[in-house]
PDB file of C-alpha atoms in Angstrom:
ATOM      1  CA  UNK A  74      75.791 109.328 119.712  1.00 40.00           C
ATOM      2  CA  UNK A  75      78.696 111.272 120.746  1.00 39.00           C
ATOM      3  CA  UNK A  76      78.399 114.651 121.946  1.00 35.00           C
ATOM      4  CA  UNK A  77      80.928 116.042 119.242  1.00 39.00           C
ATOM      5  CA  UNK A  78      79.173 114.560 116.925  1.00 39.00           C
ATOM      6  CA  UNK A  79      76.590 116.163 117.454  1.00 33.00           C
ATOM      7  CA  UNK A  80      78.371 119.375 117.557  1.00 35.00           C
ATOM      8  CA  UNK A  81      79.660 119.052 114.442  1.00 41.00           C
ATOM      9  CA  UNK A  82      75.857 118.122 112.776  1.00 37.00           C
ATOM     10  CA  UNK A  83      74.863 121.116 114.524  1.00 33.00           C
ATOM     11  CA  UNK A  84      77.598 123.661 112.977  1.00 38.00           C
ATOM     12  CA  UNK A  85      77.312 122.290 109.655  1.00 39.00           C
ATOM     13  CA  UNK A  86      73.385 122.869 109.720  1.00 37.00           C
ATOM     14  CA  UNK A  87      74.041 126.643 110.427  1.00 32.00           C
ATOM     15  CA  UNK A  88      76.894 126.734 108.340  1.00 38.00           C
ATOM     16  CA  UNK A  89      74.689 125.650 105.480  1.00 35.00           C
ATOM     17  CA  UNK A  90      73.128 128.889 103.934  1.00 35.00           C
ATOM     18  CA  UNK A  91      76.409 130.654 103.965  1.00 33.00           C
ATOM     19  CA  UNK A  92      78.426 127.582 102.249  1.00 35.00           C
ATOM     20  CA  UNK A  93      75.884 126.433  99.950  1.00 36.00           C
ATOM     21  CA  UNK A  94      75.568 130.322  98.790  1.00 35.00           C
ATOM     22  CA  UNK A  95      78.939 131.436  98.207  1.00 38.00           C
ATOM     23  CA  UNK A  96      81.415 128.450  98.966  1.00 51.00           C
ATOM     24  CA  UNK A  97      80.143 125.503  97.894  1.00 59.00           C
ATOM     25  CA  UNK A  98      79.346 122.271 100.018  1.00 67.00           C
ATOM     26  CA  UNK A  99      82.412 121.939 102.108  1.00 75.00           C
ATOM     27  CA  UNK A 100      82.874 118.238 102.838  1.00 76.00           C
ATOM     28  CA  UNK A 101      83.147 117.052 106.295  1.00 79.00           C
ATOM     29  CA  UNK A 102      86.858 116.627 107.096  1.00 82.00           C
ATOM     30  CA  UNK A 103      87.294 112.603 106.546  1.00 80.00           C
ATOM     31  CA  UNK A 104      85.351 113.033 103.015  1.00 81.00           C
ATOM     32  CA  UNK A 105      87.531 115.889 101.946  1.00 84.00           C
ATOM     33  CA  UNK A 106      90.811 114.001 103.482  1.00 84.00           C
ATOM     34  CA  UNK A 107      90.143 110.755 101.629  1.00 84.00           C
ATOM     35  CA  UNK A 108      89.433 112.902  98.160  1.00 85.00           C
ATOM     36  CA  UNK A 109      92.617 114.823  98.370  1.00 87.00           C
ATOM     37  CA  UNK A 110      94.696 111.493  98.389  1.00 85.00           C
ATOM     38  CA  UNK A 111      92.826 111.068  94.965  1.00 86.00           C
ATOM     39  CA  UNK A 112      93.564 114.302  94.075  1.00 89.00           C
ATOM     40  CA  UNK A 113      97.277 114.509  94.711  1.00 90.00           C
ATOM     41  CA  UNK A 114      97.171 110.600  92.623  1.00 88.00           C
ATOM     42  CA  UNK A 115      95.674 112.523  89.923  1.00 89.00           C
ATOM     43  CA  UNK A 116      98.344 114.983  89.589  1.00 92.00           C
ATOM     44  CA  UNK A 117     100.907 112.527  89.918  1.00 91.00           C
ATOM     45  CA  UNK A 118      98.896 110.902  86.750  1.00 91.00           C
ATOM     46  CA  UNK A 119      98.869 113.919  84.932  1.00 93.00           C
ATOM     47  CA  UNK A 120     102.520 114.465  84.935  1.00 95.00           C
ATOM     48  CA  UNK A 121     103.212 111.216  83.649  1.00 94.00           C
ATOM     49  CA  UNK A 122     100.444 111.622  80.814  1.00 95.00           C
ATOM     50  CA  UNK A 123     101.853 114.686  79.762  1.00 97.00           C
ATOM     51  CA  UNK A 124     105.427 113.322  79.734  1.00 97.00           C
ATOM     52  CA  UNK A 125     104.515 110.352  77.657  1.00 97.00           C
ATOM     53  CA  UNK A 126     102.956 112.876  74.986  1.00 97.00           C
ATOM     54  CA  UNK A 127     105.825 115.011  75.194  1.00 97.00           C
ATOM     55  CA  UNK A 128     108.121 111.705  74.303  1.00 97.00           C
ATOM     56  CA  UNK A 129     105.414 110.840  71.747  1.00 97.00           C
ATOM     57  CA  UNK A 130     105.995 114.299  70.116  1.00 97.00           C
ATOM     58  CA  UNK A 131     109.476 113.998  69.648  1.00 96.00           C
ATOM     59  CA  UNK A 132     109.833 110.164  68.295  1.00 96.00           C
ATOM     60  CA  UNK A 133     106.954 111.396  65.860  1.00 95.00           C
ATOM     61  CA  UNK A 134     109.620 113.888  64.790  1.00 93.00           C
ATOM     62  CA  UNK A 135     112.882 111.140  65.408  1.00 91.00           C
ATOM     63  CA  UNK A 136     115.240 110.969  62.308  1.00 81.00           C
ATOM     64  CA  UNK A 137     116.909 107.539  61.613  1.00 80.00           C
ATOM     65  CA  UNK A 138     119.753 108.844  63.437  1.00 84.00           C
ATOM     66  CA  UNK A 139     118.033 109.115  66.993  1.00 92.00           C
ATOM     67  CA  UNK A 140     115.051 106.940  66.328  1.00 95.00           C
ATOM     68  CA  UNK A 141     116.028 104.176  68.410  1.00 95.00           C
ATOM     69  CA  UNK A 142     116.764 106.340  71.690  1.00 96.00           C
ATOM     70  CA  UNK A 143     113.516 108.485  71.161  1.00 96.00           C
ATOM     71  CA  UNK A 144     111.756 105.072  71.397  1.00 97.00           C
ATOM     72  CA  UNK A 145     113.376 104.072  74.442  1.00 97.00           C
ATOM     73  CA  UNK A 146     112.331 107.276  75.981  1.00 97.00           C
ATOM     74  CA  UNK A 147     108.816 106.548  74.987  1.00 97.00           C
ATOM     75  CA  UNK A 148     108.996 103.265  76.446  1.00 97.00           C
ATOM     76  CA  UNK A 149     110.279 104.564  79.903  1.00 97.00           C
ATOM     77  CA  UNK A 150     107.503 107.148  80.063  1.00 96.00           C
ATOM     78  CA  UNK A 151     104.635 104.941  78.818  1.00 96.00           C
ATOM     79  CA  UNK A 152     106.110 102.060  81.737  1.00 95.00           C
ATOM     80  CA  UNK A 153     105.659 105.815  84.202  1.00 94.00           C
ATOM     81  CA  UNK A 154     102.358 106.004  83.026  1.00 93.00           C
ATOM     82  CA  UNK A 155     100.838 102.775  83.376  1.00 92.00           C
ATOM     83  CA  UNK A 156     102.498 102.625  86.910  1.00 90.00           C
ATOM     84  CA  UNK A 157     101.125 105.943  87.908  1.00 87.00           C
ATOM     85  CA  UNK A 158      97.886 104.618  86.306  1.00 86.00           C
ATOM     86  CA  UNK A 159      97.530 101.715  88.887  1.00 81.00           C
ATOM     87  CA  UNK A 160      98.320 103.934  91.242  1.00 70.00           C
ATOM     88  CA  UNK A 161      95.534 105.807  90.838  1.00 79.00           C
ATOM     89  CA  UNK A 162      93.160 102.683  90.339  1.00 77.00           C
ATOM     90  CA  UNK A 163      93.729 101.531  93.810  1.00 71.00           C
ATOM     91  CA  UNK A 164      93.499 104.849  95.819  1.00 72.00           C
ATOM     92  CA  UNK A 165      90.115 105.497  93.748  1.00 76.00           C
ATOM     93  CA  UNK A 166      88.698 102.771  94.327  1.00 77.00           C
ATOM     94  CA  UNK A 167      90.052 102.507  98.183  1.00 71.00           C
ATOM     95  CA  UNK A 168      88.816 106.118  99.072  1.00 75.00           C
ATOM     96  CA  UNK A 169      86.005 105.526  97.305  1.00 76.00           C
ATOM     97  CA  UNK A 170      84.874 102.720  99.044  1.00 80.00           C
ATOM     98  CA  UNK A 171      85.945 104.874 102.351  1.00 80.00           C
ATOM     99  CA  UNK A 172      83.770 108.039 101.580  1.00 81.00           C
ATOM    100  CA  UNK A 173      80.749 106.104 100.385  1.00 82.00           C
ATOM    101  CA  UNK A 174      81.043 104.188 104.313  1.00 84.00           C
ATOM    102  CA  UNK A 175      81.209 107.762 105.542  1.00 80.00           C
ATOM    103  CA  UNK A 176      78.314 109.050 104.020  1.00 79.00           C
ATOM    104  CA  UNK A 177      75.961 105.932 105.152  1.00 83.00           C
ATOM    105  CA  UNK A 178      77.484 106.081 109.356  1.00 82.00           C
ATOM    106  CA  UNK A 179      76.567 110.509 108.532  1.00 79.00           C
ATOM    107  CA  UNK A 180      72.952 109.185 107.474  1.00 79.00           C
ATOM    108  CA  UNK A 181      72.000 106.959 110.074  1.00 83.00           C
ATOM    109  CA  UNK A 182      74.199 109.781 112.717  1.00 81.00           C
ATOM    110  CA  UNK A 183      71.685 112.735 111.111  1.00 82.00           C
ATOM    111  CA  UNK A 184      68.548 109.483 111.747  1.00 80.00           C
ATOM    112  CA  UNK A 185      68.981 109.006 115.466  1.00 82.00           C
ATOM    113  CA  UNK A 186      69.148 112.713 116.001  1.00 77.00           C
ATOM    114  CA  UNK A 187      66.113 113.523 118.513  1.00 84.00           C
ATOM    115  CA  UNK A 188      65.670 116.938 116.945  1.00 81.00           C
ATOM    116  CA  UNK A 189      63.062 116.973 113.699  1.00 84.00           C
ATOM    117  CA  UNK A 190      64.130 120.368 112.444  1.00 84.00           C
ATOM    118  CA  UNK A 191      68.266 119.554 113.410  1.00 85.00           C
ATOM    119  CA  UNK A 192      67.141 115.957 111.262  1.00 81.00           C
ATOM    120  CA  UNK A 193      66.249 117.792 108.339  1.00 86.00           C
ATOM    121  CA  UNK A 194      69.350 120.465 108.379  1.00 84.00           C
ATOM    122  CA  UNK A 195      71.684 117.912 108.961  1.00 82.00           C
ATOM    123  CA  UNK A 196      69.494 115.766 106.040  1.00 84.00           C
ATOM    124  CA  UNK A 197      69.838 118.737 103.919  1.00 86.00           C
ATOM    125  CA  UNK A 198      73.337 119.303 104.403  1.00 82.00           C
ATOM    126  CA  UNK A 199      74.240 115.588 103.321  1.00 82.00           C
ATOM    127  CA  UNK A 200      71.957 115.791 100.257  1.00 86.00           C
ATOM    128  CA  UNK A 201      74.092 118.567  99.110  1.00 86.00           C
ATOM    129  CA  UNK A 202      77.728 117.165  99.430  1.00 84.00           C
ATOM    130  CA  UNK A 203      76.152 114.132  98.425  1.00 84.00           C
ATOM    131  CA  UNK A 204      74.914 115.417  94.908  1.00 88.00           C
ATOM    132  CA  UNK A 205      78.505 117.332  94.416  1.00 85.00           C
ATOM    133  CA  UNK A 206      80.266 114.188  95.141  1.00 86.00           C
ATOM    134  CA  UNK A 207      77.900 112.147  92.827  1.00 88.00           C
ATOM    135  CA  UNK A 208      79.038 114.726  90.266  1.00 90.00           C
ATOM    136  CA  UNK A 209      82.220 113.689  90.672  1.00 87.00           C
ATOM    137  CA  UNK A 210      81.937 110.108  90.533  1.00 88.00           C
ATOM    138  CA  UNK A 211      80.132 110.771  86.427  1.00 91.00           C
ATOM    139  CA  UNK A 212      83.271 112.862  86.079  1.00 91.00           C
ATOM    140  CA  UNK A 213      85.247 110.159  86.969  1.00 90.00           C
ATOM    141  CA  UNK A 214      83.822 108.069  85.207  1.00 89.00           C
ATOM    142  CA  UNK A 215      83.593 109.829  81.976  1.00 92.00           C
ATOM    143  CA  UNK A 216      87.801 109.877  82.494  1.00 92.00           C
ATOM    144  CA  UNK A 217      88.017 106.240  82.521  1.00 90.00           C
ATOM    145  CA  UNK A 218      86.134 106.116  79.254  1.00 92.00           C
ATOM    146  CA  UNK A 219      88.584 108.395  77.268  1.00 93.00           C
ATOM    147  CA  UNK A 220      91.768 106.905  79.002  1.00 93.00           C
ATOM    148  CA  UNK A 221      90.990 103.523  77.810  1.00 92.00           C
ATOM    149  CA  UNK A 222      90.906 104.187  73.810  1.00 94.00           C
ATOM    150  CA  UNK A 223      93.809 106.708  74.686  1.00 95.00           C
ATOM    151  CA  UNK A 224      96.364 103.870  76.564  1.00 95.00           C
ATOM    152  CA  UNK A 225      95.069 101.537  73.717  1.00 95.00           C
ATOM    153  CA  UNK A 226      96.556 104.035  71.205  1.00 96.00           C
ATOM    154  CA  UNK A 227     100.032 103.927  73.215  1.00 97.00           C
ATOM    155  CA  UNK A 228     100.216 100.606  73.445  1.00 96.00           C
ATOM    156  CA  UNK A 229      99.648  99.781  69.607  1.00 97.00           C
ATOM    157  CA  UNK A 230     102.335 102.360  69.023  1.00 97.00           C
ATOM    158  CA  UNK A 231     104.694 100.650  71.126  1.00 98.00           C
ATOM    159  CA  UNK A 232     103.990  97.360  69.779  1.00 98.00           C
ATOM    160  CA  UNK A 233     104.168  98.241  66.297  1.00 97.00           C
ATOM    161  CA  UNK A 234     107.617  99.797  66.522  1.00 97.00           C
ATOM    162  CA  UNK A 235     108.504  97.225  68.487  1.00 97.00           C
ATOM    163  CA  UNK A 236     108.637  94.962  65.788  1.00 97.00           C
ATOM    164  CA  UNK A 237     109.113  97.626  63.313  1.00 96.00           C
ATOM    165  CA  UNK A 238     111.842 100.436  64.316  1.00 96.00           C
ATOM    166  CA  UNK A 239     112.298 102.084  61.071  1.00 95.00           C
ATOM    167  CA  UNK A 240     112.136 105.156  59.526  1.00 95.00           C
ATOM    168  CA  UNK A 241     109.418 103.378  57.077  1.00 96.00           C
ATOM    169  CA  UNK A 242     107.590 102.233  60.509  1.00 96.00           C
ATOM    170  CA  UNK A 243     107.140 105.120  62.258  1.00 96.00           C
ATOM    171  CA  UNK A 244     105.836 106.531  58.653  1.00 96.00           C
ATOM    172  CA  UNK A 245     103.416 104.266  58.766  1.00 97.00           C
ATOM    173  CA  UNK A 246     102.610 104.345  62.900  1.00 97.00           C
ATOM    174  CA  UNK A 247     102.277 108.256  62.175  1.00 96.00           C
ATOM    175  CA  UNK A 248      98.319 108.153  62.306  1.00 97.00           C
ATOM    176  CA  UNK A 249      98.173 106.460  65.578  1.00 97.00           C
ATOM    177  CA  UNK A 250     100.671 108.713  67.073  1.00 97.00           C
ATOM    178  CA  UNK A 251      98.307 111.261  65.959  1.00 97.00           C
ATOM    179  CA  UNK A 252      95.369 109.810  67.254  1.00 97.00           C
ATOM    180  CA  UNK A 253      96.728 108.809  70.223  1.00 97.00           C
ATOM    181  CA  UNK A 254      98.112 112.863  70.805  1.00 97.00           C
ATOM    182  CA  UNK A 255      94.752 113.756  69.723  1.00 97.00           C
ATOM    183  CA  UNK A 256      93.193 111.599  72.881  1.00 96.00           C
ATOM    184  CA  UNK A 257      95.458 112.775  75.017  1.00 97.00           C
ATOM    185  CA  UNK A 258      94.119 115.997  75.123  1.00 97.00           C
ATOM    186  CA  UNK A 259      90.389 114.409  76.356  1.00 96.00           C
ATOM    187  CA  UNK A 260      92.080 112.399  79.102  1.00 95.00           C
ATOM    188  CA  UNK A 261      93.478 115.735  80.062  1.00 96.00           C
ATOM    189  CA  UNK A 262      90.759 117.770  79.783  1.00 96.00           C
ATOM    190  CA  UNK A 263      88.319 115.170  81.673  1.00 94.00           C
ATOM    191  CA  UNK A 264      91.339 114.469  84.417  1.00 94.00           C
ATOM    192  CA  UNK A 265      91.178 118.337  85.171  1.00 95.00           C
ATOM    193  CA  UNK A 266      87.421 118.685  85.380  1.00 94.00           C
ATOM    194  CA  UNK A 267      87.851 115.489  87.978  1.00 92.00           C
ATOM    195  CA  UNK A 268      90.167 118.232  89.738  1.00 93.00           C
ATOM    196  CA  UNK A 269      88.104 120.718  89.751  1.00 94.00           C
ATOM    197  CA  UNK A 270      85.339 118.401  91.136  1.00 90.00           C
ATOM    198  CA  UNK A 271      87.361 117.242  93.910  1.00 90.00           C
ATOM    199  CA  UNK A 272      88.091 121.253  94.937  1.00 91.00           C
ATOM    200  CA  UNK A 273      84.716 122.356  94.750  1.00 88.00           C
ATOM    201  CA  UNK A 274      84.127 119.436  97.579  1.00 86.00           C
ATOM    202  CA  UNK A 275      86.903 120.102  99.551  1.00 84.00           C
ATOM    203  CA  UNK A 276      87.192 123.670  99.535  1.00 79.00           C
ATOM    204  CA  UNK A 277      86.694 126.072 102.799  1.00 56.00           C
TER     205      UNK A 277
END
């Protein structure tokens, strides 16, 4: 093993008792580095989800007059959306993939250490960003869940106008617009306590 390597495992297992007490588990650097590029997707997600409801809003509230230009809005922010959404798909999954490597080559590193009492600091240490980022992964995953039925919503919207740009149509659409506003705020909420997870990780 690498004498900095070893370093490091050695800093973080004195480093422990003061992180795990008042700053929380402090990722090594390439874990926190590959869960701020999810972060800073996530915001870029969030931005587009809270345009689309803010388009939503107003062709909820379109008059015949400006119904067809509120809709055309809507379409350009739900296309934003879905984009973004992608985005965020592949850099999850990527840096997921990347961090979960990371914490297997940190195992066997803390394994071959010759030192049993160093082995079980630096075993210790792991366990604990582990569990956080295991958190984070059921907070992730709770997000997909309430995106799903909430981009479902849009997309029934948009199809049903679609074929039915009325007055009389989006009186009848109203109810999905509502539900679909009403999901919006879950995806939000669960988006920002995937935030949150990510800077309780990553923070010094």
């Amino acid at each position: 093993m690498k004498l900095s390597h070893i370093l490091c495992l050695v800093a973080a297992c004195f480093c422990m008792p003061v992180l795990t007490a008042c700053q929380g588990p402090q990722a090594p650097t390439q874990v926190a580095q590959n869960l701020s590029s999810i972060r800073a997707e996530m915001m870029n997600g969030r931005e587009s989800i809270v345009w689309v409801g803010k388009s939503l809003t107003s062709l909820r509230s379109s008059n015949g007059a400006d119904l067809k230009l509120q809709f055309e809005n809507y379409t350009r922010n739900l296309e934003t959306m879905e984009a973004k959404a992608g985005g965020v798909k592949l850099v999850l999954d990527m840096q997921q993939d990347r961090t979960e490597q990371y914490f297997q080559k940190w195992e066997k590193e803390i394994d071959a250490l010759a030192s049993e009492d160093l082995r079980r600091r630096g075993g210790d240490r792991r366990d604990i960003v582990l569990q956080a980022y295991n958190d984070l992964k059921a907070r992730i995953v709770t997000l997909r869940k309430s995106f799903q039925p909430y981009h479902a919503s849009l997309r029934d919207t948009h199809r049903f106008l679609a074929s039915d740009l009325t007055p009389a149509g989006l009186k009848t659409a109203k109810p999905n617009i509502e539900l679909a506003l009403q999901r919006q705020e879950k995806v939000l909420s669960d988006l920002d306590k995937v935030v949150e997870g990510i800077d309780q990780i990553t923070k010094n």
